[in-house]
Coordinates of N, CA and C in Angstrom, one line a residue:
X25 N 31.4 40.1 -22.9 CA 30.7 38.9 -22.4 C 31.7 37.7 -22.3
X26 N 31.6 37.1 -21.2 CA 32.5 35.9 -20.9 C 32.1 34.8 -21.8
X27 N 33.1 34.1 -22.4 CA 32.8 33.0 -23.3 C 33.3 31.7 -22.5
X28 N 32.4 31.1 -21.7 CA 32.8 30.0 -20.9 C 33.4 28.8 -21.7
X29 N 32.9 28.6 -22.9 CA 33.3 27.5 -23.7 C 34.8 27.7 -24.1
X30 N 35.1 29.0 -24.5 CA 36.5 29.3 -24.8 C 37.4 29.1 -23.5
X31 N 36.9 29.6 -22.4 CA 37.7 29.5 -21.1 C 37.9 28.0 -20.7
X32 N 36.9 27.2 -20.9 CA 37.1 25.8 -20.5 C 38.1 25.1 -21.4
X33 N 38.1 25.5 -22.7 CA 39.2 25.0 -23.6 C 40.6 25.4 -23.1
X34 N 40.6 26.7 -22.7 CA 41.9 27.2 -22.1 C 42.3 26.5 -20.9
X35 N 41.3 26.1 -20.0 CA 41.6 25.4 -18.8 C 42.3 24.0 -19.2
X36 N 41.7 23.3 -20.2 CA 42.2 22.0 -20.6 C 43.7 22.2 -21.1
X37 N 43.9 23.2 -21.9 CA 45.2 23.4 -22.4 C 46.2 23.8 -21.3
X38 N 45.8 24.6 -20.4 CA 46.7 25.0 -19.3 C 47.0 23.9 -18.4
X39 N 46.0 23.0 -18.1 CA 46.2 21.9 -17.3 C 47.1 20.9 -17.9
X40 N 47.0 20.7 -19.3 CA 47.9 19.8 -20.0 C 49.4 20.3 -19.9
X41 N 49.6 21.6 -20.0 CA 50.9 22.2 -19.9 C 51.5 21.9 -18.5
X42 N 50.6 22.1 -17.5 CA 51.0 21.9 -16.1 C 51.4 20.5 -15.9
X43 N 50.6 19.6 -16.3 CA 50.9 18.1 -16.1 C 52.1 17.7 -16.8
X44 N 52.3 18.2 -18.0 CA 53.6 17.8 -18.7 C 54.8 18.3 -18.0
X45 N 54.7 19.5 -17.5 CA 55.9 20.1 -16.8 C 56.1 19.4 -15.4
X46 N 55.1 19.1 -14.7 CA 55.2 18.5 -13.4 C 55.7 17.1 -13.5
X47 N 55.4 16.4 -14.6 CA 55.8 15.0 -14.8 C 57.3 14.9 -14.9
X48 N 58.0 16.0 -15.2 CA 59.4 16.0 -15.4 C 60.2 16.1 -14.0
X49 N 59.4 16.4 -13.0 CA 60.0 16.5 -11.6 C 60.2 15.2 -11.0
X50 N 60.8 15.2 -9.8 CA 60.9 14.0 -9.0 C 60.4 14.3 -7.6
X51 N 60.4 13.3 -6.7 CA 59.8 13.5 -5.4 C 60.6 14.5 -4.6
X52 N 61.9 14.5 -4.8 CA 62.7 15.5 -4.1 C 62.4 16.9 -4.5
X53 N 62.1 17.1 -5.7 CA 61.8 18.5 -6.2 C 60.5 19.0 -5.7
X54 N 59.6 18.1 -5.4 CA 58.3 18.5 -4.9 C 58.4 19.0 -3.4
X55 N 59.4 18.5 -2.7 CA 59.6 19.0 -1.3 C 60.3 20.3 -1.2
X56 N 60.8 20.8 -2.4 CA 61.5 22.1 -2.4 C 60.6 23.3 -2.3
X57 N 61.1 24.4 -1.9 CA 60.3 25.6 -1.8 C 59.8 26.1 -3.2
X58 N 58.6 26.6 -3.2 CA 58.0 27.2 -4.3 C 58.3 28.7 -4.2
X59 N 57.7 29.5 -5.1 CA 57.7 31.0 -5.0 C 56.8 31.5 -3.9
X60 N 55.9 30.7 -3.4 CA 55.0 31.1 -2.4 C 55.6 30.8 -1.0
X61 N 55.7 31.9 -0.2 CA 56.4 31.7 1.2 C 55.6 30.6 2.0
X62 N 56.4 29.7 2.5 CA 55.9 28.6 3.4 C 55.3 27.4 2.7
X63 N 55.3 27.5 1.4 CA 54.7 26.4 0.6 C 55.7 25.7 -0.3
X64 N 55.8 24.4 -0.2 CA 56.6 23.6 -1.2 C 55.8 23.5 -2.5
X65 N 56.5 22.9 -3.5 CA 55.8 22.6 -4.7 C 54.7 21.6 -4.5
X66 N 54.9 20.7 -3.5 CA 53.8 19.8 -3.2 C 52.6 20.5 -2.6
X67 N 52.7 21.5 -1.9 CA 51.6 22.3 -1.4 C 50.8 22.9 -2.5
X68 N 51.5 23.4 -3.5 CA 50.8 24.1 -4.6 C 50.0 23.0 -5.4
X69 N 50.6 21.9 -5.7 CA 49.9 20.8 -6.4 C 48.7 20.3 -5.7
X70 N 48.8 20.2 -4.3 CA 47.7 19.7 -3.5 C 46.6 20.8 -3.6
X71 N 47.0 22.1 -3.5 CA 46.0 23.1 -3.5 C 45.2 23.1 -4.9
X72 N 45.9 22.9 -6.0 CA 45.3 22.9 -7.3 C 44.3 21.8 -7.4
X73 N 44.6 20.6 -6.9 CA 43.7 19.5 -6.9 C 42.4 19.7 -6.1
X74 N 42.7 20.3 -4.9 CA 41.5 20.5 -4.0 C 40.7 21.7 -4.4
X75 N 41.3 22.6 -5.1 CA 40.5 23.7 -5.7 C 39.6 23.2 -6.8
X76 N 40.0 22.3 -7.6 CA 39.2 21.7 -8.6 C 38.0 21.0 -7.9
X77 N 38.2 20.3 -6.8 CA 37.1 19.7 -6.1 C 36.2 20.7 -5.6
X78 N 36.7 21.8 -5.1 CA 35.9 22.9 -4.5 C 35.0 23.5 -5.6
X79 N 35.5 23.7 -6.8 CA 34.7 24.3 -7.8 C 33.6 23.3 -8.3
X80 N 33.8 22.0 -8.2 CA 32.7 21.1 -8.4 C 31.6 21.3 -7.4
X81 N 32.0 21.5 -6.1 CA 31.0 21.9 -5.1 C 30.3 23.1 -5.5
X82 N 30.9 24.1 -6.0 CA 30.3 25.4 -6.4 C 29.2 25.1 -7.4
X83 N 29.6 24.4 -8.5 CA 28.6 24.1 -9.5 C 27.5 23.2 -9.1
X84 N 27.7 22.4 -8.1 CA 26.6 21.5 -7.6 C 25.9 22.1 -6.4
X85 N 26.1 23.4 -6.1 CA 25.4 24.1 -5.1 C 25.8 23.8 -3.6
X86 N 26.9 23.3 -3.4 CA 27.4 23.1 -2.0 C 28.5 24.2 -1.7
X87 N 28.7 24.3 -0.4 CA 29.8 25.3 0.0 C 31.1 24.9 -0.7
X88 N 31.9 25.9 -1.1 CA 33.1 25.7 -1.8 C 34.1 24.8 -1.0
X89 N 34.3 25.2 0.2 CA 35.1 24.5 1.2 C 34.2 24.3 2.5
X90 N 34.5 23.2 3.1 CA 33.8 22.9 4.4 C 34.1 24.1 5.4
X91 N 35.3 24.5 5.4 CA 35.8 25.6 6.3 C 37.2 26.0 5.9
X92 N 37.6 27.1 6.3 CA 39.0 27.6 6.0 C 40.0 26.6 6.6
X93 N 39.7 26.1 7.8 CA 40.7 25.2 8.4 C 40.7 23.9 7.7
X94 N 39.6 23.4 7.3 CA 39.5 22.2 6.5 C 40.3 22.3 5.2
X95 N 40.1 23.4 4.5 CA 40.9 23.7 3.3 C 42.4 23.6 3.6
X96 N 42.8 24.3 4.6 CA 44.3 24.3 4.9 C 44.8 22.9 5.3
X97 N 44.0 22.2 6.1 CA 44.5 20.9 6.5 C 44.5 19.9 5.4
X98 N 43.6 20.0 4.4 CA 43.6 19.1 3.3 C 44.9 19.4 2.4
X99 N 45.2 20.6 2.3 CA 46.4 21.0 1.5 C 47.7 20.4 2.2
X100 N 47.8 20.6 3.5 CA 48.9 20.1 4.3 C 49.0 18.6 4.2
X101 N 47.8 18.0 4.3 CA 47.8 16.5 4.3 C 48.3 15.9 3.0
X102 N 47.9 16.6 1.9 CA 48.3 16.0 0.6 C 49.6 16.5 0.0
X103 N 50.2 17.5 0.7 CA 51.4 18.1 0.1 C 52.6 17.2 0.0
X104 N 52.7 16.2 0.9 CA 53.9 15.4 0.9 C 53.8 14.1 0.1
X105 N 52.8 14.0 -0.8 CA 52.7 12.7 -1.5 C 53.7 12.5 -2.6
X106 N 53.9 11.3 -3.1 CA 54.9 11.1 -4.2 C 54.3 11.7 -5.5
X107 N 55.2 11.9 -6.4 CA 54.9 12.6 -7.7 C 53.7 11.9 -8.4
X108 N 53.7 10.6 -8.5 CA 52.7 9.9 -9.2 C 51.3 10.1 -8.6
X109 N 51.2 10.2 -7.3 CA 50.0 10.4 -6.6 C 49.5 11.9 -6.9
X110 N 50.4 12.8 -6.9 CA 50.0 14.2 -7.3 C 49.5 14.2 -8.7
X111 N 50.2 13.6 -9.6 CA 49.8 13.6 -11.0 C 48.4 13.0 -11.2
X112 N 48.2 11.9 -10.6 CA 46.9 11.2 -10.7 C 45.8 12.1 -10.1
X113 N 46.0 12.7 -9.0 CA 45.0 13.6 -8.3 C 44.7 14.8 -9.2
X114 N 45.8 15.4 -9.8 CA 45.6 16.6 -10.6 C 44.7 16.2 -11.8
X115 N 45.1 15.1 -12.5 CA 44.3 14.7 -13.6 C 42.8 14.4 -13.3
X116 N 42.6 13.6 -12.2 CA 41.3 13.2 -11.9 C 40.4 14.3 -11.4
X117 N 41.0 15.2 -10.5 CA 40.2 16.3 -10.0 C 39.9 17.3 -11.1
X118 N 40.9 17.5 -12.0 CA 40.7 18.4 -13.1 C 39.6 17.9 -14.1
X119 N 39.6 16.6 -14.3 CA 38.6 16.0 -15.2 C 37.2 16.1 -14.6
X120 N 37.2 15.9 -13.3 CA 35.9 16.0 -12.6 C 35.3 17.4 -12.7
X121 N 36.2 18.4 -12.6 CA 35.7 19.7 -12.7 C 35.1 20.0 -14.1
X122 N 35.9 19.6 -15.1 CA 35.4 19.8 -16.5 C 34.1 19.0 -16.8
X123 N 34.0 17.8 -16.2 CA 32.8 17.0 -16.4 C 31.6 17.7 -15.8
X124 N 31.8 18.4 -14.7 CA 30.7 19.1 -14.0 C 30.2 20.3 -14.9
X125 N 31.0 20.8 -15.8 CA 30.6 21.9 -16.7 C 29.9 21.4 -18.0
X126 N 29.9 20.1 -18.2 CA 29.4 19.6 -19.5 C 27.9 19.6 -19.6
X127 N 27.1 19.2 -18.6 CA 25.6 19.2 -18.7 C 25.1 20.6 -19.0
X128 N 23.9 20.6 -19.7 CA 23.2 21.9 -19.9 C 22.9 22.5 -18.6
X129 N 23.1 23.8 -18.5 CA 22.9 24.5 -17.2 C 22.7 26.0 -17.5
X130 N 22.3 26.7 -16.5 CA 22.1 28.2 -16.6 C 23.4 28.8 -16.3
X131 N 24.2 29.2 -17.3 CA 25.5 29.9 -17.1 C 25.4 31.3 -16.6
X132 N 24.2 31.8 -16.6 CA 24.0 33.2 -16.1 C 23.6 33.2 -14.6
X133 N 23.5 32.1 -14.0 CA 23.1 32.0 -12.6 C 24.2 32.5 -11.7
X134 N 23.9 32.9 -10.5 CA 24.9 33.4 -9.5 C 25.3 32.2 -8.7
X135 N 26.6 32.0 -8.5 CA 27.1 31.0 -7.6 C 27.9 31.6 -6.5
X136 N 28.0 30.9 -5.4 CA 28.8 31.4 -4.2 C 30.1 30.7 -4.1
X137 N 31.2 31.5 -4.0 CA 32.5 31.0 -3.9 C 33.0 31.1 -2.5
X138 N 34.2 31.3 -2.2 CA 34.8 31.3 -0.9 C 34.6 32.6 -0.2
X139 N 34.4 32.6 1.1 CA 34.3 33.8 1.9 C 33.1 34.7 1.5
X140 N 32.0 34.1 1.0 CA 30.8 34.8 0.6 C 30.9 35.5 -0.7
X141 N 32.0 35.4 -1.4 CA 32.1 36.0 -2.8 C 31.2 35.3 -3.7
X142 N 30.5 36.1 -4.5 CA 29.6 35.5 -5.5 C 30.0 35.9 -6.9
X143 N 29.6 35.2 -7.9 CA 30.0 35.5 -9.3 C 29.0 34.7 -10.2
X144 N 29.0 35.0 -11.5 CA 28.2 34.3 -12.4 C 28.9 32.9 -12.7
X145 N 28.1 31.9 -12.9 CA 28.7 30.6 -13.2 C 29.6 30.7 -14.5
X146 N 29.3 31.5 -15.4 CA 30.1 31.6 -16.6 C 31.5 32.1 -16.4
X147 N 31.7 32.8 -15.2 CA 33.0 33.3 -14.9 C 33.9 32.3 -14.2
X148 N 33.3 31.2 -13.7 CA 34.1 30.3 -12.9 C 35.2 29.6 -13.7
X149 N 35.0 29.2 -15.0 CA 36.1 28.6 -15.7 C 37.3 29.5 -15.8
X150 N 37.1 30.8 -16.0 CA 38.3 31.7 -16.0 C 39.0 31.7 -14.6
X151 N 38.2 31.7 -13.5 CA 38.8 31.6 -12.2 C 39.6 30.4 -12.1
X152 N 39.2 29.2 -12.6 CA 40.0 28.0 -12.6 C 41.3 28.2 -13.4
X153 N 41.1 28.9 -14.5 CA 42.3 29.1 -15.4 C 43.3 30.0 -14.6
X154 N 42.9 30.9 -13.9 CA 43.8 31.8 -13.1 C 44.6 30.9 -12.1
X155 N 43.8 30.0 -11.4 CA 44.5 29.1 -10.5 C 45.6 28.3 -11.2
X156 N 45.3 27.7 -12.3 CA 46.2 26.8 -13.0 C 47.4 27.6 -13.5
X157 N 47.1 28.7 -14.2 CA 48.2 29.4 -14.8 C 49.2 30.1 -13.7
X158 N 48.6 30.8 -12.8 CA 49.5 31.5 -11.8 C 50.2 30.5 -10.9
X159 N 49.5 29.5 -10.5 CA 50.2 28.5 -9.7 C 51.3 27.7 -10.4
X160 N 51.1 27.6 -11.7 CA 52.2 27.0 -12.6 C 53.4 27.9 -12.5
X161 N 53.2 29.2 -12.5 CA 54.3 30.1 -12.3 C 54.9 30.0 -10.9
X162 N 54.0 29.8 -9.9 CA 54.5 29.8 -8.5 C 55.3 28.5 -8.2
X163 N 55.2 27.5 -9.1 CA 56.0 26.3 -8.8 C 57.5 26.5 -9.0
X164 N 57.9 27.5 -9.7 CA 59.3 27.8 -9.8 C 60.0 26.7 -10.6
X165 N 59.5 26.3 -11.7 CA 60.1 25.2 -12.5 C 60.3 25.6 -13.9
X166 N 60.5 27.0 -14.1 CA 60.9 27.4 -15.5 C 59.7 28.1 -16.3
X167 N 58.5 28.1 -15.7 CA 57.4 28.8 -16.4 C 57.1 30.1 -15.7
X168 N 57.4 31.2 -16.3 CA 57.3 32.5 -15.7 C 56.2 33.3 -16.2
X169 N 56.0 34.5 -15.6 CA 54.9 35.4 -16.0 C 55.0 35.7 -17.5
X170 N 56.2 35.8 -18.0 CA 56.4 36.2 -19.4 C 56.0 35.0 -20.4
X171 N 55.8 33.8 -19.8 CA 55.4 32.6 -20.6 C 53.9 32.5 -20.7
X172 N 53.2 33.3 -19.9 CA 51.7 33.2 -19.9 C 51.2 33.6 -21.2
X173 N 50.1 33.0 -21.7 CA 49.5 33.5 -23.0 C 49.1 35.0 -22.9
X174 N 49.3 35.8 -23.9 CA 49.0 37.2 -23.9 C 47.6 37.5 -23.5
X175 N 46.7 36.7 -24.1 CA 45.2 37.0 -23.8 C 44.9 36.8 -22.3
X176 N 45.5 35.7 -21.7 CA 45.3 35.5 -20.3 C 45.9 36.7 -19.5
X177 N 47.1 37.1 -19.8 CA 47.7 38.2 -19.1 C 46.9 39.5 -19.1
X178 N 46.4 39.8 -20.3 CA 45.5 41.0 -20.4 C 44.2 40.9 -19.6
X179 N 43.6 39.7 -19.6 CA 42.4 39.5 -18.9 C 42.6 39.5 -17.4
X180 N 43.7 38.9 -17.0 CA 44.0 38.9 -15.5 C 44.4 40.3 -15.0
X181 N 45.1 41.1 -15.8 CA 45.4 42.5 -15.5 C 44.1 43.2 -15.2
X182 N 43.1 43.1 -16.2 CA 41.8 43.7 -16.0 C 41.1 43.2 -14.8
X183 N 41.1 41.9 -14.5 CA 40.4 41.4 -13.4 C 41.0 41.9 -12.1
X184 N 42.3 41.9 -12.0 CA 43.0 42.4 -10.7 C 42.8 43.9 -10.6
X185 N 42.9 44.6 -11.7 CA 42.7 46.1 -11.6 C 41.3 46.4 -11.0
X186 N 40.3 45.6 -11.5 CA 39.0 45.8 -10.9 C 38.9 45.4 -9.5
X187 N 39.7 44.4 -9.1 CA 39.7 43.9 -7.7 C 40.2 45.0 -6.8
X188 N 41.2 45.7 -7.2 CA 41.8 46.8 -6.4 C 41.1 48.1 -6.5
X189 N 40.1 48.2 -7.4 CA 39.4 49.5 -7.5 C 38.6 49.8 -6.3
X190 N 38.6 51.0 -5.9 CA 37.8 51.5 -4.8 C 38.4 51.2 -3.4
X191 N 39.7 50.7 -3.4 CA 40.3 50.4 -2.2 C 41.0 51.7 -1.7
X192 N 40.6 52.2 -0.5 CA 41.1 53.5 0.0 C 42.6 53.6 0.2
X193 N 43.2 52.4 0.5 CA 44.6 52.4 0.8 C 45.5 52.4 -0.4
X194 N 44.8 52.3 -1.6 CA 45.5 52.3 -2.9 C 45.2 53.6 -3.6
X195 N 46.2 54.4 -4.0 CA 45.9 55.7 -4.7 C 45.4 55.4 -6.1
X196 N 44.7 56.4 -6.7 CA 44.3 56.1 -8.1 C 45.5 55.8 -9.0
X197 N 45.4 54.7 -9.7 CA 46.6 54.3 -10.6 C 46.1 54.0 -12.0
X198 N 46.8 54.5 -12.9 CA 46.6 54.1 -14.3 C 47.7 53.2 -14.8
X199 N 47.4 52.1 -15.3 CA 48.3 51.1 -15.8 C 48.4 51.2 -17.3
X200 N 49.5 51.3 -17.9 CA 49.7 51.5 -19.3 C 50.6 50.4 -19.9
X201 N 50.1 49.6 -20.8 CA 50.8 48.6 -21.4 C 51.7 49.2 -22.6
X202 N 53.0 49.3 -22.3 CA 53.9 49.9 -23.3 C 53.7 51.4 -23.3
X203 N 54.0 52.0 -24.4 CA 54.0 53.5 -24.6 C 53.1 53.9 -25.8
X204 N 52.9 55.2 -25.8 CA 52.1 55.7 -26.9 C 50.7 56.0 -26.5
X205 N 50.0 56.9 -27.3 CA 48.7 57.3 -27.0 C 47.6 56.2 -27.1
X206 N 48.0 55.2 -27.9 CA 47.0 54.1 -28.2 C 47.3 52.8 -27.3
X207 N 48.2 52.9 -26.4 CA 48.6 51.8 -25.5 C 47.4 51.4 -24.7
X208 N 47.1 50.1 -24.5 CA 46.0 49.6 -23.7 C 46.2 50.1 -22.2
X209 N 45.2 50.6 -21.6 CA 45.3 51.1 -20.2 C 44.2 50.5 -19.3
X210 N 44.5 50.4 -18.1 CA 43.6 50.0 -17.0 C 43.7 51.0 -15.9
X211 N 42.6 51.1 -15.1 CA 42.6 52.0 -13.9 C 42.2 51.2 -12.7
X212 N 42.9 51.5 -11.6 CA 42.6 50.8 -10.4 C 42.8 51.8 -9.2
X213 N 42.6 51.3 -8.0 CA 42.8 52.1 -6.8 C 41.6 52.9 -6.4
X214 N 41.8 53.7 -5.4 CA 40.6 54.5 -4.9 C 40.7 55.9 -5.5
X215 N 40.2 56.9 -4.7 CA 40.1 58.2 -5.1 C 41.0 59.2 -4.3
X216 N 41.6 58.7 -3.3 CA 42.4 59.5 -2.4 C 43.9 59.3 -2.7
X217 N 44.7 60.4 -2.6 CA 46.1 60.3 -2.8 C 46.5 60.8 -4.2
X218 N 47.8 60.9 -4.4 CA 48.3 61.4 -5.6 C 48.2 60.4 -6.7
X219 N 47.5 60.8 -7.9 CA 47.4 59.8 -9.0 C 48.7 59.3 -9.5
X220 N 48.8 58.1 -9.8 CA 50.0 57.5 -10.3 C 49.8 56.9 -11.7
X221 N 50.7 57.0 -12.6 CA 50.7 56.4 -13.9 C 51.9 55.5 -14.1
X222 N 51.6 54.2 -14.3 CA 52.6 53.2 -14.5 C 52.7 52.7 -15.9
X223 N 53.8 52.3 -16.4 CA 53.9 51.7 -17.7 C 54.9 50.5 -17.7
X224 N 54.7 49.5 -18.5 CA 55.6 48.4 -18.5 C 55.0 47.3 -19.4
X225 N 55.7 46.2 -19.4 CA 55.2 45.0 -20.2 C 54.0 44.4 -19.5
X226 N 53.3 43.5 -20.2 CA 52.2 42.8 -19.5 C 52.6 42.0 -18.4
X227 N 53.7 41.3 -18.5 CA 54.1 40.4 -17.3 C 54.5 41.2 -16.1
X228 N 55.1 42.4 -16.4 CA 55.5 43.3 -15.3 C 54.3 43.9 -14.6
X229 N 53.3 44.3 -15.4 CA 52.1 44.9 -14.8 C 51.4 43.8 -14.0
X230 N 51.3 42.6 -14.5 CA 50.6 41.5 -13.8 C 51.4 41.1 -12.6
X231 N 52.7 41.1 -12.6 CA 53.5 40.8 -11.5 C 53.2 41.7 -10.3
X232 N 53.1 43.0 -10.6 CA 52.8 44.0 -9.6 C 51.4 43.8 -9.0
X233 N 50.4 43.6 -9.9 CA 49.0 43.4 -9.4 C 48.8 42.1 -8.6
X234 N 49.5 41.1 -9.0 CA 49.3 39.8 -8.4 C 50.3 39.5 -7.3
X235 N 51.3 40.4 -7.0 CA 52.3 40.2 -6.0 C 53.2 39.1 -6.4
X236 N 53.6 39.0 -7.6 CA 54.5 37.9 -8.1 C 55.7 38.5 -8.9
X237 N 56.6 37.6 -9.2 CA 57.8 38.0 -9.9 C 58.6 39.0 -9.2
X238 N 58.9 40.1 -9.9 CA 59.7 41.2 -9.3 C 58.8 42.2 -8.7
X239 N 57.5 41.9 -8.6 CA 56.5 42.8 -8.0 C 56.6 44.3 -8.4
X240 N 56.8 44.4 -9.7 CA 56.8 45.8 -10.3 C 58.1 46.5 -10.4
X241 N 59.2 45.8 -10.1 CA 60.5 46.4 -10.2 C 60.8 46.9 -11.6
X242 N 60.3 46.3 -12.6 CA 60.6 46.7 -14.0 C 59.6 47.7 -14.5
X243 N 58.6 48.1 -13.7 CA 57.7 49.2 -14.1 C 58.3 50.5 -14.1
X244 N 57.8 51.4 -14.9 CA 58.3 52.8 -14.9 C 57.1 53.7 -14.4
X245 N 57.4 54.5 -13.4 CA 56.4 55.4 -12.9 C 56.5 56.7 -13.7
X246 N 55.5 57.0 -14.5 CA 55.5 58.2 -15.4 C 55.0 59.4 -14.6
X247 N 54.1 59.2 -13.7 CA 53.6 60.3 -12.9 C 53.3 59.8 -11.5
X248 N 53.4 60.7 -10.5 CA 53.0 60.3 -9.2 C 54.0 59.9 -8.2
X249 N 55.3 59.9 -8.6 CA 56.3 59.7 -7.6 C 56.8 58.3 -7.5
X250 N 56.2 57.4 -6.8 CA 56.7 56.1 -6.5 C 55.6 55.0 -6.7
X251 N 56.1 53.8 -6.9 CA 55.2 52.7 -7.1 C 54.4 52.4 -5.8
X252 N 53.1 52.4 -5.9 CA 52.3 52.1 -4.7 C 52.5 50.6 -4.2
X253 N 52.3 50.4 -3.0 CA 52.3 49.0 -2.4 C 50.8 48.5 -2.4
X254 N 50.6 47.3 -2.8 CA 49.3 46.7 -2.8 C 49.1 45.8 -1.6
X255 N 47.9 45.7 -1.1 CA 47.7 44.7 0.0 C 47.9 43.3 -0.6
X256 N 48.1 42.3 0.3 CA 48.2 40.9 -0.2 C 46.9 40.5 -0.8
X257 N 46.9 39.6 -1.8 CA 45.7 39.1 -2.5 C 44.9 38.3 -1.5

C-alpha cells in the first residue's frame, strides 16, 4: 500500500536537496548542457517547476497540461531565466503542489495524468518524487544515480519494471540486485524471445531501466546472451 504521507515527506526532502545544490550554480552553468539531449540545465529546472503546476491541476481536476505543445513551449520560455528566478519558481511551485495535498481528500480516487494515463491520487506524490530525484541526476552537477536513497531506487526499479512488463519488443527479463539466492529480484518484458537474467547494483539496474547513467554497461548478463535494448521512456 502506498503511503502518500511518507512520499510527501520524501518530496520535501528531495526538493530541499535540489534547491541547495542548484543555489551553488550560476547563470552560465544553467545554460550548459545537461545529461538530457537537447536540454540545458535551465530546461530541466523549468520542467520541474511546470510539472509541479501540472500536478496541482491533476489534484484539482483539470487537465495536467493544456496540450503537449503548450507544455514544451512553457519549458522553452522559462529555460533561459536567471538563477534567482529559477530558484524562486522552484520553491513557489513546489510549495503550491504540497499545499494542494494538505486538505482532506479521497486519496483512493482515480486521477488523470498526461496522455490519458490514470492513477490513484495516493501514487501522485511518488510520481513527483521521481521527477525531482531523477532530474536532479539529469542536471549533471555531481548528484548521480548512486546518490539516490536506496528506498527510492528499489521502488523506482519496481515501478519501471512494471512499466516495461508486457512489452512485446522486450524479452522476458529477470533483474537481480546483487548475487545469491535471496537477492531481491524483479521481472519485466514480454513473453517472446530468449529469457534474460541480469544482475548488478541498484543504481546500475535503475540506469538501464530509466535510460540514464551508463545505461546498463555495468550490469552482468547471467543468462540469455546480451543486454536487451529498451524503448525510450
